[in-house]
XYZ file of C-alpha atoms in Angstrom:
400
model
C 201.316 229.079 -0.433
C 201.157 231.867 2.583
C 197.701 232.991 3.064
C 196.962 236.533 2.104
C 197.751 239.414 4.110
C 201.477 238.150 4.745
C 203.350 241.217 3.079
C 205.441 240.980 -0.113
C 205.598 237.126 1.171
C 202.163 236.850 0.729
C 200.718 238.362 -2.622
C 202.407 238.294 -6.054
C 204.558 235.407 -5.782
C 205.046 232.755 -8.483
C 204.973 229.071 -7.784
C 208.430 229.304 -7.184
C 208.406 231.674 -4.259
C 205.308 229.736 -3.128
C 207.307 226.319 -2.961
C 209.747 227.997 -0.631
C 207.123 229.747 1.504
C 205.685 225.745 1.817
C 208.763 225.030 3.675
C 207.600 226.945 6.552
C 203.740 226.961 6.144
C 203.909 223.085 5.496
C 205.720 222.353 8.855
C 204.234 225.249 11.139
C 200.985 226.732 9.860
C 199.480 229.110 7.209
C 199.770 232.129 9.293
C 203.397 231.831 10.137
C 204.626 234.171 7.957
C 202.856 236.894 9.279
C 204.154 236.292 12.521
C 207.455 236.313 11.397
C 207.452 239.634 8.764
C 205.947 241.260 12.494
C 209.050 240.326 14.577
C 211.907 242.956 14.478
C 215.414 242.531 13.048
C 216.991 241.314 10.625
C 217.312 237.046 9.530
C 216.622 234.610 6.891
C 215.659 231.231 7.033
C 217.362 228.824 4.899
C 216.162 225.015 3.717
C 219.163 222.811 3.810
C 216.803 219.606 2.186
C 216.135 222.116 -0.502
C 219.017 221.752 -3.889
C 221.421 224.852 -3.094
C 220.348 225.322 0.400
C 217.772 228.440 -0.908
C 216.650 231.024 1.474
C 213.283 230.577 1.937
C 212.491 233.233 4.049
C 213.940 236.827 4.375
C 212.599 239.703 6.738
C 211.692 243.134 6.532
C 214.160 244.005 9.126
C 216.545 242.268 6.405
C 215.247 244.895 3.483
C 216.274 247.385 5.264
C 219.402 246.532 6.104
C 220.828 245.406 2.540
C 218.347 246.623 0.082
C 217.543 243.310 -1.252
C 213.778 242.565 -1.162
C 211.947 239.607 0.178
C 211.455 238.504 -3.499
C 214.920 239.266 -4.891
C 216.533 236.706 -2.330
C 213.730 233.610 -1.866
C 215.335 230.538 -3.718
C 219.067 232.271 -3.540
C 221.810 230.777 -1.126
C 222.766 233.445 1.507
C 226.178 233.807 0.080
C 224.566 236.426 -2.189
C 225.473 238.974 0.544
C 228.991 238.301 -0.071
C 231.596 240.647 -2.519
C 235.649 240.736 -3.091
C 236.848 241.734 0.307
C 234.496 239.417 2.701
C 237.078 237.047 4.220
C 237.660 233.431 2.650
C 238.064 232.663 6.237
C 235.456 233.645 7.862
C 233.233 232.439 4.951
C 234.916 228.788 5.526
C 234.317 228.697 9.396
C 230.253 229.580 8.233
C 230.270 226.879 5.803
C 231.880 224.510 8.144
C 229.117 225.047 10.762
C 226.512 224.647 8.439
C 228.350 221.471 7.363
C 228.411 220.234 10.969
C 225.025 221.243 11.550
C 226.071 224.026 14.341
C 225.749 227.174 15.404
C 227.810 229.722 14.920
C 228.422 233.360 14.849
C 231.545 235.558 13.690
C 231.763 239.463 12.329
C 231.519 239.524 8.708
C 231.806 241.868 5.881
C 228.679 241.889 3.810
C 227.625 243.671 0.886
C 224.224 245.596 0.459
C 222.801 245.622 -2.979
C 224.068 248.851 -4.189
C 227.297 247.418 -3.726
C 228.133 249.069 -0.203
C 229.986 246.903 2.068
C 229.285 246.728 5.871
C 229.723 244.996 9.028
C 227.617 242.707 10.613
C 227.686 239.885 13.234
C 226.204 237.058 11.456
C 224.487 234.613 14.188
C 224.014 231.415 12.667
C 221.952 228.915 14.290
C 220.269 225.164 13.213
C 216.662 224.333 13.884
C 216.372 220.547 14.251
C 213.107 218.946 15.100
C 213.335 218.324 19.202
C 212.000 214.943 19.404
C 213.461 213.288 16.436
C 217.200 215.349 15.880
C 215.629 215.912 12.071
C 217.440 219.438 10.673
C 214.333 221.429 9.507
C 216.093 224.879 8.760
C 219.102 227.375 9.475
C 218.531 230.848 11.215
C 220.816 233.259 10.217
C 220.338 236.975 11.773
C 222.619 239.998 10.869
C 223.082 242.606 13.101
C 224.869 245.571 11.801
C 228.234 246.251 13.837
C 229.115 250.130 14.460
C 232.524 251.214 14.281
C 233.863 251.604 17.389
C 234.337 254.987 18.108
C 230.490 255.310 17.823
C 230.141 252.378 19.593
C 232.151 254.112 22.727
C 230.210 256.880 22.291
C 226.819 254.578 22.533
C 227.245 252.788 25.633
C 224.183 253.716 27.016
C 222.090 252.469 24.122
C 220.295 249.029 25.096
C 219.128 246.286 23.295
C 215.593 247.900 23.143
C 216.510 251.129 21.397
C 218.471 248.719 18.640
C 215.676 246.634 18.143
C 213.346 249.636 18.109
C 215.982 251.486 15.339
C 215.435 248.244 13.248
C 211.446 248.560 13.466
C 212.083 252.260 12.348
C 213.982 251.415 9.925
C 211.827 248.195 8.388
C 208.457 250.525 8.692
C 210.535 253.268 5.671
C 211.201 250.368 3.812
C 207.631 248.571 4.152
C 206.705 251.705 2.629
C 207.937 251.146 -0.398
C 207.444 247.012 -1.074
C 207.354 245.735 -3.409
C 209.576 247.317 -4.420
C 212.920 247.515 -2.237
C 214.887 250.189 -4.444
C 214.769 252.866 -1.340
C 216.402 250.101 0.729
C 219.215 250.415 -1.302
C 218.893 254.727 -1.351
C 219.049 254.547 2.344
C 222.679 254.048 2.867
C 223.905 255.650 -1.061
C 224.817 258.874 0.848
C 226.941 256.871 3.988
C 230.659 256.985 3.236
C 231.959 253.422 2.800
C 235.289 254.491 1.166
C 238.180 252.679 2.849
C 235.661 249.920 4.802
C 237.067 247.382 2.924
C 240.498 247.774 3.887
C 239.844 248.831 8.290
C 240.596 246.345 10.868
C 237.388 244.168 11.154
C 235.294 245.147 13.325
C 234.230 243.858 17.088
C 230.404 243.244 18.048
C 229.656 245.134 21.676
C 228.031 243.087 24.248
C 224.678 245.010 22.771
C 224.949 243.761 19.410
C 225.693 240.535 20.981
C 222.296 241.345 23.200
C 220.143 241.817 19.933
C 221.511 238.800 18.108
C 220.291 236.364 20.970
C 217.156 238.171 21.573
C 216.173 238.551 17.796
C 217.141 234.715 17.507
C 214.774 233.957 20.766
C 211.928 235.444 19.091
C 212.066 233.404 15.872
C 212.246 229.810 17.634
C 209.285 231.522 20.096
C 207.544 232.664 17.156
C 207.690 229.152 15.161
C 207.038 226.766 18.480
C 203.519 228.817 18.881
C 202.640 227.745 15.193
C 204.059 224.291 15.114
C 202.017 222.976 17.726
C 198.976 222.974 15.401
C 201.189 220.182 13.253
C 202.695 218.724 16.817
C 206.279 219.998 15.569
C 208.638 221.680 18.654
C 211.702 223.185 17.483
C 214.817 223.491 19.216
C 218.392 224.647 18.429
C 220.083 221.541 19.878
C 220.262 218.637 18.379
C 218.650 215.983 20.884
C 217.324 212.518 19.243
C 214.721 210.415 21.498
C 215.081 207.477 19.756
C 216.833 204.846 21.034
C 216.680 205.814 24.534
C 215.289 203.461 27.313
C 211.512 203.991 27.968
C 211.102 204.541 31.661
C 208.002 202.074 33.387
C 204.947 204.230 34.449
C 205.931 202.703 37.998
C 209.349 204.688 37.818
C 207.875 207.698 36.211
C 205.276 207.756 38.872
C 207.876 207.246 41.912
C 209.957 209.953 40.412
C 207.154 212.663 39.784
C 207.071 212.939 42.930
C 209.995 214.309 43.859
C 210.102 217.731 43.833
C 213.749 218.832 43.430
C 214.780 220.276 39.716
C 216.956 217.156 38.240
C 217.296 214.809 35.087
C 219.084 211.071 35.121
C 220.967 210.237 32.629
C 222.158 206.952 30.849
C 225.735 206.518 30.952
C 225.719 203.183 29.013
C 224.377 205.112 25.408
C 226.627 207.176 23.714
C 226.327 210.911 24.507
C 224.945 209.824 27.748
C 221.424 211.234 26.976
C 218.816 212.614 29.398
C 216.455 209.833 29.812
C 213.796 211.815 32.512
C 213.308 214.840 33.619
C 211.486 216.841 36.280
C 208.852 219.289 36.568
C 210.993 221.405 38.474
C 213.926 221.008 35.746
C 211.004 221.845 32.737
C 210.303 224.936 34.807
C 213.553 226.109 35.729
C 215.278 226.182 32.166
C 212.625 226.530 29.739
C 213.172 223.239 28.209
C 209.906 220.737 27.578
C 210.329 216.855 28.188
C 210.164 216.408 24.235
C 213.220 218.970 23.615
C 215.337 217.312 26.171
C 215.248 213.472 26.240
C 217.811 212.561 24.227
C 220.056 215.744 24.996
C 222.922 215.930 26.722
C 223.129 218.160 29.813
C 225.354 220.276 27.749
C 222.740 221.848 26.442
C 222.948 224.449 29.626
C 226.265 225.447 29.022
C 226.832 228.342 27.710
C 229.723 231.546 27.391
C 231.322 230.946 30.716
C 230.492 227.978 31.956
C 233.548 225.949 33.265
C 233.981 222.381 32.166
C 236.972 221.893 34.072
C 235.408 222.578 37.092
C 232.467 219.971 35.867
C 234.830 217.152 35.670
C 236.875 217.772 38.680
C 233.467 217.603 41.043
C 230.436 215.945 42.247
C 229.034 218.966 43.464
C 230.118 222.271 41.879
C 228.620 226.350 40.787
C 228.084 226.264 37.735
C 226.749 229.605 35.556
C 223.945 227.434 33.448
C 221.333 228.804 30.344
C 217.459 228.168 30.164
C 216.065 227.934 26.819
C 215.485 231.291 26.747
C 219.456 232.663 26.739
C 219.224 234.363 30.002
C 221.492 232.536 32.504
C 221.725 231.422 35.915
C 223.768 230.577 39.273
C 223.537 226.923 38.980
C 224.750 224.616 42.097
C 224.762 221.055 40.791
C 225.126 217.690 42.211
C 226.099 214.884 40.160
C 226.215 211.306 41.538
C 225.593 207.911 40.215
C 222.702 205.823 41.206
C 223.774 202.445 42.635
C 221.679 199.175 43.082
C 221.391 196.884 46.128
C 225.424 195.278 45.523
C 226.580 198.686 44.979
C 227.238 199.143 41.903
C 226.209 201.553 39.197
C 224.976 199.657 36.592
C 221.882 197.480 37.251
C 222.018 193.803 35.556
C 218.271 193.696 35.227
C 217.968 196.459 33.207
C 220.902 197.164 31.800
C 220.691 200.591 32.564
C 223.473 202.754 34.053
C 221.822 205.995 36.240
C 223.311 209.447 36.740
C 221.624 211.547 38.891
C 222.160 215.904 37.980
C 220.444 217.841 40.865
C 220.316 221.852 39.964
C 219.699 224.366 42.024
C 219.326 227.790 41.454
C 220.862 229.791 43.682
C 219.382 233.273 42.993
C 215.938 232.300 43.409
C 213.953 232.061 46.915
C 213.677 227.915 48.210
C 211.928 226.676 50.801
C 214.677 223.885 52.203
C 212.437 223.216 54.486
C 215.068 224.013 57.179
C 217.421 221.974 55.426
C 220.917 223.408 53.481
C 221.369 223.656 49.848
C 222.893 220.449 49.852
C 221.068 218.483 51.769
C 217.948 219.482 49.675
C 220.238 218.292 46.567
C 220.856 214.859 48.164
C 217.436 214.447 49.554
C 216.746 214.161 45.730
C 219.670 211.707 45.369
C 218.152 209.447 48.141
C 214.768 209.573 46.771
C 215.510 208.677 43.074
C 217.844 205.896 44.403
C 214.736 204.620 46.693
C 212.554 204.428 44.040
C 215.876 203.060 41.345
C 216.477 199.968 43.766
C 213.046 199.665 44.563
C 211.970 198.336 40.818
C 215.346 197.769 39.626
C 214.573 193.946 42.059
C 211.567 193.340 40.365
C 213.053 194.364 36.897
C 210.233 197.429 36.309
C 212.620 200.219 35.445
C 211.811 200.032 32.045
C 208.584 199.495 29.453
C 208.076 195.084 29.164
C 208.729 196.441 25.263
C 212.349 197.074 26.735
């Protein structure tokens, strides 16, 4: 049960509403709620180990936007939202990522609980547990699309001013909680005739903008709390287990170094990230625990080019921190050979890849050197320290 003081999540809920507030209190803390019915926007959190996948959270932000309270949605599956014209479509590609485990996002036609439809981009996105790969929740946000001549006419609107229109907007409804009915009484008096039937509609860039951002908050806000329980969260799947443990000889050669760069194990499937570097943690955002296990797909993002990936050992890249926001990313790749020259090394039956990143908008000191000569002074060190254990067979833990 949510501790007092945690809105209509908090006070006069049965044991059933409790049970699903216990699916975020149990994993994060007691005071997680309130951090979330604080953050802006609109999003639910769903329970997929739960029977009927029930939504067991639902924000203010959300109120306002369909006029369904906190209370009238906990325990309900999210396809609530949805009436006669919401396309069969569109509902299969969401039920498909949720099937698959992830994320998605796709313009949607909704229904508010007076029966008014609207638009929204629905930004779906899976929570799994980042050192174990376990699903813990879904994170759906809706974000309300505006037709687009107002939308042409709104271009200088920023994500701020949406956000802040949501908080306005939450604050009326607040008001009123319990008790949601002026949700509803908000949008009685818009005219919806003939939204069923339009073209659907296009998110802007903006919308886009304050579906990332709103998302970013959430995963911020439940990292903060989970590290009282020694849960991290992330939104890619990355499972730990079964990758090599690295000796403390190997992990001490390679601290060291101070380039930004992970190796990777090109024997396991997935080729997972088996170390990674201060300067990597730093630059993207990512802790050691969310990425072992990951592959280093987990920076790519709108944009980035594969082709270009598999084409080159060294290639500009755009990359994505943890955080959404992106970067100029100039990337060496190269295997790590032993003594004989070749890649994989018989004592430890471990197959290096080396993945050097750069990032070229931020001030370096090469130390008169050229970007890539810093890269492959990283190369040269990892291989040092690779060959120089790899003869003695210490890569890896004596457990390994």
């Amino acid at each position: 049960m949510a501790t007092s003081g945690a809105g209509d999540h908090g006070q006069g809920q049965g044991q059933g509403h409790g049970r699903f507030a216990s699916s975020l209190t149990a994993r994060y803390s007691d005071w997680v709620l309130e951090t979330l019915d604080e953050l802006p926007g609109s999003f639910l959190l769903t329970d997929p180990a739960l029977p009927g996948h029930p939504i067991v959270y639902a924000s203010r932000g959300l109120a306002a936007l369909t006029g369904y309270a906190p209370r009238d949605v906990l325990g309900r599956n999210a396809r609530l939202f949805q009436g006669a014209a919401t396309d069969r479509a569109t509902v299969a590609g969401v039920r498909e990522a949720v099937r698959a485990h992830r994320p998605h996002q796709a313009a949607i036609l909704n229904y508010r609980r007076d029966g008014a439809p609207h638009w929204v981009l629905l930004h779906l996105a899976p929570l799994f547990h980042a050192r174990d790969g376990t699903l813990l929740h879904f994170l759906a946000v809706q974000v309300p699309i505006a037709p687009a001549a107002v939308a042409r006419g709104a271009t200088c609107h920023t994500t701020g001013h949406l956000l802040a229109a949501c908080r306005d907007e939450a604050s009326r409804v607040a008001e009123d909680f319990p008790c949601a009915t002026h949700a509803g009484k908000v949008f009685v008096d818009m005219d919806k005739r003939g939204l069923e039937t339009e073209e659907p509609r296009v998110p802007s860039d903006s919308e886009k903008d304050m579906a990332i951002s709103t998302a970013n908050s959430i995963v911020s806000a439940l990292n903060s709390y989970s590290k009282l329980t020694g849960l991290v969260v992330s939104r890619k799947r990355c499972d730990s287990i079964g990758i090599p443990a690295l000796s403390s000889s190997l992990k001490l050669s390679l601290g060291r170094i101070k380039q930004s760069f992970v190796l990777t194990d090109s024997r396991l499937p997935n080729m997972p990230i088996i170390y990674a570097s201060d300067a990597f943690t730093s630059l993207t955002g990512y802790s050691r625990e969310e990425i072992l296990g990951c592959n280093c797909k987990v920076l790519n993002g709108p944009g980035t080019s594969l082709e270009v990936l598999e084409e080159a050992c060294t290639v500009d890249l755009l990359s994505y921190r943890k955080d959404g926001s992106s970067f100029c990313d100039h990337l060496h790749v190269s295997p790590i050979r032993d003594a004989s020259g070749k890649v994989r090394l018989h004592l430890s039956q471990v197959a290096f890849h080396i993945w050097v990143h750069l990032d070229m908008g931020a001030k370096h000191d090469f130390s008169g050197l050229t970007p890539e000569k810093w890269l492959l002074g990283a190369v040269g060190a990892v291989r040092v320290a690779v060959r120089g254990l790899s003869a003695s067979g210490s890569l890896l833990r004596p457990s390994q």
